[in-house]
C-alpha cells in the first residue's frame, strides 16, 4: 500500500483529477461529455483525493479543510496504481468540516468518484447533521447521494435528494431514477442551483428535480457540515464502496465545468484495474491457500466491480480457461493466467499447481480428540481427492469403512461409507479410547495416518421438564434472544437473561436471524444454527438474496446458557456454493439411515459465481450433511426445487415417516400449493429424498408427498413463515393423550408466533381427502404464553437441570439426591434417586463402626454384606466425576443378621439303650449362647467363635425313630439363629 499517511499535501502524485480528454476508454461504456477544453472550473472549497494522515482525510486544495476519520486504519486505504482509494466497508466514515458549502444561497456542487456493487440504504455523502429516526426532527435536514440503492424503485440505481422537514411531513424530495453507475469508477456530480438539483454521471446529466427549500435550512450551525459514508437516518448502514476523489464547491458548476473537473475516463479505468488486481486474487484462489499452493479449482468470475472479464490460461491442460485444475501433474507446475478487461487491459496471475499427494489429504483430516458424535471418517481426500479407507482398533466401539457399502437408490449417499459409527459406553462406564487408521491411495502412492480418539460415555439423561426457545425480534433487532417455560407447560414462556440478547454478532454480516436449536441425537448437548444476515445494517432484501452470506452461524451448548462456536473461531461456517445468492433459515434433523445430521436451508442459485443471470432466481431448498457441526459435505445437494419459491422447512419424524412443514414463498398459488406466503405439509420415508413437484399422489418412498397446504392463513388471517413443530413432553397439561404436538407459525407482520395444538396421529393421517388444516379441531390458540414478539426461532424440550440453569442464568448445578438404605439380615442395599428423576451413577460407601466398603451403583442400587460385629450401618452416595448429582447420606439401619451355627446328630448304644449325641458348632466370628432342644431334653452352652461342643441325651429306649432337633443361638450384636436338624433312627435291642 502506498504510505499516504507519510505524504504531505503538496507532494506530487498522479491524480484522477486530470482534465477530461474526451476520448472513450474502450469497454467501460462511459458516455463522452461535451468538450470542456475551454471550461475552467472555479476553485474548489475542498478536494479530498484520499490522502490521509492519522485520523485526518487531507484537503489538498490548500484551504486546510481536513475531514476527520472515524473507524478507519491505514489498512482501509489502498493504492490503485498511484491513486489512493478509501475502501468504505460499513466500518467508518469521515466528518466534513464547515465552510465547504455555505448557507448564503442554494448554489453548491459536490463531485464524488466511487465504485460499488453493494445496493443498500446508504449515503455516499451528505450535507447536513443530526442522526435520527425517519420523519422526526432528530433526523437533520440534508442533501445526499446514495451511489447504489437497494430500494425497489431505485434498485441498483443512484438515489439522491433533499430533505427539509415541514410540519408532519418528512419533507424529502428525490431526483427521479436516472440509472446506475457505469462500470468501474464513476463520477457522480450533484449541482444545486436555485430551486433545482441536477445529477451528472461521468459528466452527463441523468436526473434533475426542483424543490422549494433553502440551504440555510440544511447547513448546520456546528463544526460538522456533513459526512462521507454515513447516513443521517439511523436505520441506514454505513456505506460500502470504494471512493477515490471528492470535491466541493460553494457555487453551481455548469455542465461544461462539471465535465472539465472530473477525473478522466482513462484515469478512472487505471485505478479500477489496479483495484481489480488486488481484489480478484482472493476470489480467484477460492479455497486454495495461496497462488503458489494451488490444489483445488480456481474461480474465474465473469465480472468484478462491474467490469467484464475474460480469462485465458497459458497451460489449459493444467488450469483450464474456466479455472478447472488438473491434478495429473507429476511435478509442481507453474501456470500463468490472464484476465482481460472490457477495455483490453490484461491482468496476469502466476499460479503453481502442486503435484497430487495422498499425504496432503491425510494432513487435512481433523478428528475431535474426544467425541460424543459419530465421526466424519471421510472417504475422499479434501485436497487431492485420494481414496481413503479406515480401519479401527475396536470395530465395536467405532466402525471402519464398509468395503461393501452401496449407496441407496433414493436420497443422499453416506459420504463415510458406513465408517465412523460410534457405540458410546454407557453412562457411568467411563470413556474408551480407539485408534483409527486412515489409508489413502492416489495413483500408485499409498500412505497411512493414525488418529487416537476418546469415545465419550453417554451423558446423563433425565425426563424433560419444560421447554426453551430462541428467536430474534425484528428487522431492527437481529440478535438472538432466549426464553424458557416456568415448568412443564408449553404455554408459560418468559424471557431469560433479564430479557437481554444472548448472542450478538460482531463478525460476518453482524446480524443473526432465524435461530434453530436441535438437541443432539444422544440428547446430552444442543446445537444452534442461525442465518448470517443483517437487514438493519442497511442490506436491502434484493441484495440479501443476490449477494447474501454463504455461511451459517453455529454454536453448541450443554445448558443453553453458555454457547461455544463449533469451529472454535468467532465466525460462521461456509456451507453454500459460490453461485448461491443467500443461505437462509438453516435447520437440522437427524437422519436414521445416514446416522448423520442433515442441515437444510433456502437459497437462490445463479448460473455461476458472477451472479449475472436474472432467470430462475426463485428460492429453493438445499441440504448438506454433518456429524460434528464443524465439517459439512460440499457442494449442497438440491433438496426441494419445484420451479416455485420455497423457504423455511422444518422436520419431525412420526413412526416411519418424516414430516416436513415448509413456506410457499410465492405471492400466490405455486402449482398444487393453493396460496402464497403460507405453510404446507409433506411426508417421506427418506429424509434426503429430492422434491421436484408438489404432488398429492407422489410415492413417499421415492420423494415427498403433499398432505396439506394453506395451513395457517385462513385461521390467523395473516401470512406466515418460520414453521416449527414440537412434540409435547409427558406430563404437560396440553398433552393429555400423550401424543401431543404444538405447531407454530411466525406471523411476521403481526407480532410473531401463533400456535396450534395437535397430535402425531392427526399429522400422520392428513391427506388430500382429509386435510389436517380443514378439520374442526385445527384452531389457532389465543395469543399468550409464548415469548413476547418472537420472530422466526426454535422451541426445544429440556430437562429440569437446563430449565433451572436458564432461569438462574448460570451453568448446570448438581441436582439433589436421596439415599435410602434397607437391611435383609446382614445384607444391606442402598437405593439412590435424583430429584429430577434422571440417571444416577457413581459409588456408594457403606460404613459402620470401624468398617466401610465402597460399591459401584447399578441402576441406582448397590448392596453389600455387613461383617459380624457391625450392628448399625449408613450409606453415602459419593457422586460421580461429572458432579451432576449431589451427594447424600442415608439414615442408619440396624443390622441383626444371622449367626452361623451348625448341628449334627449321631446315636450309640449304652447298656442296650440308645443315647443321642449332638455336636453343635459355632461357625461365626463371635461368641454365641446356644441351646440344643431334642425330644429327650434340652441343653444350653456357650460357644466361642469357631468352637464345637458335643452333648449326649439318654433316651432310655432300646430303639428310637428318626426325628429332629432344634438349635437356637444369640450373640452380643443382636444376631440370632434358629434352625432344625435331623436326628437318625436307632435300635439297640
Tab-separated table of N, CA and C in Angstrom, residues 135-137 139 141 163-173 212-214 217:
chain	number	residue	atom	x	y	z
A	135	UNK	N	-38.746	10.733	9.743
A	135	UNK	CA	-39.864	11.647	9.978
A	135	UNK	C	-39.871	12.227	11.387
A	136	UNK	N	-38.666	12.512	11.908
A	136	UNK	CA	-38.554	13.199	13.193
A	136	UNK	C	-37.643	14.405	13.016
A	137	UNK	N	-37.710	15.302	13.970
A	137	UNK	CA	-36.810	16.460	13.917
A	137	UNK	C	-35.409	16.099	14.382
A	139	UNK	N	-33.788	13.678	13.096
A	139	UNK	CA	-33.161	13.488	11.800
A	139	UNK	C	-32.989	14.857	11.153
A	141	UNK	N	-32.095	17.992	8.594
A	141	UNK	CA	-32.327	18.305	7.197
A	141	UNK	C	-31.035	18.074	6.416
A	163	UNK	N	-33.905	17.043	1.769
A	163	UNK	CA	-34.940	16.880	2.795
A	163	UNK	C	-34.916	18.058	3.748
A	164	UNK	N	-36.095	18.690	3.895
A	164	UNK	CA	-36.315	19.702	4.932
A	164	UNK	C	-37.671	19.396	5.545
A	165	UNK	N	-37.687	18.997	6.789
A	165	UNK	CA	-38.949	18.602	7.423
A	165	UNK	C	-39.841	19.807	7.639
A	166	UNK	N	-41.105	19.637	7.258
A	166	UNK	CA	-42.095	20.694	7.449
A	166	UNK	C	-43.346	20.096	8.064
A	167	UNK	N	-43.700	20.536	9.257
A	167	UNK	CA	-44.905	20.051	9.915
A	167	UNK	C	-44.866	18.555	10.134
A	168	UNK	N	-45.924	17.882	9.716
A	168	UNK	CA	-45.998	16.433	9.899
A	168	UNK	C	-45.358	15.676	8.745
A	169	UNK	N	-45.006	16.378	7.675
A	169	UNK	CA	-44.408	15.721	6.514
A	169	UNK	C	-42.914	15.571	6.718
A	170	UNK	N	-42.362	14.475	6.192
A	170	UNK	CA	-40.927	14.262	6.307
A	170	UNK	C	-40.161	15.258	5.448
A	171	UNK	N	-40.736	15.656	4.320
A	171	UNK	CA	-40.141	16.709	3.515
A	171	UNK	C	-39.098	16.274	2.514
A	172	UNK	N	-38.975	14.981	2.225
A	172	UNK	CA	-37.933	14.529	1.300
A	172	UNK	C	-38.400	14.680	-0.145
A	173	UNK	N	-37.554	15.295	-0.975
A	173	UNK	CA	-37.777	15.400	-2.414
A	173	UNK	C	-36.639	14.667	-3.098
A	212	UNK	N	-38.510	23.441	-3.027
A	212	UNK	CA	-38.843	24.782	-2.515
A	212	UNK	C	-38.028	25.127	-1.280
A	213	UNK	N	-36.902	24.411	-1.074
A	213	UNK	CA	-36.150	24.570	0.165
A	213	UNK	C	-34.965	25.505	-0.003
A	214	UNK	N	-34.449	25.960	1.121
A	214	UNK	CA	-33.256	26.813	1.150
A	214	UNK	C	-32.138	26.081	1.877
A	217	UNK	N	-31.693	26.165	5.589
A	217	UNK	CA	-32.399	25.241	6.495
A	217	UNK	C	-31.637	23.929	6.666
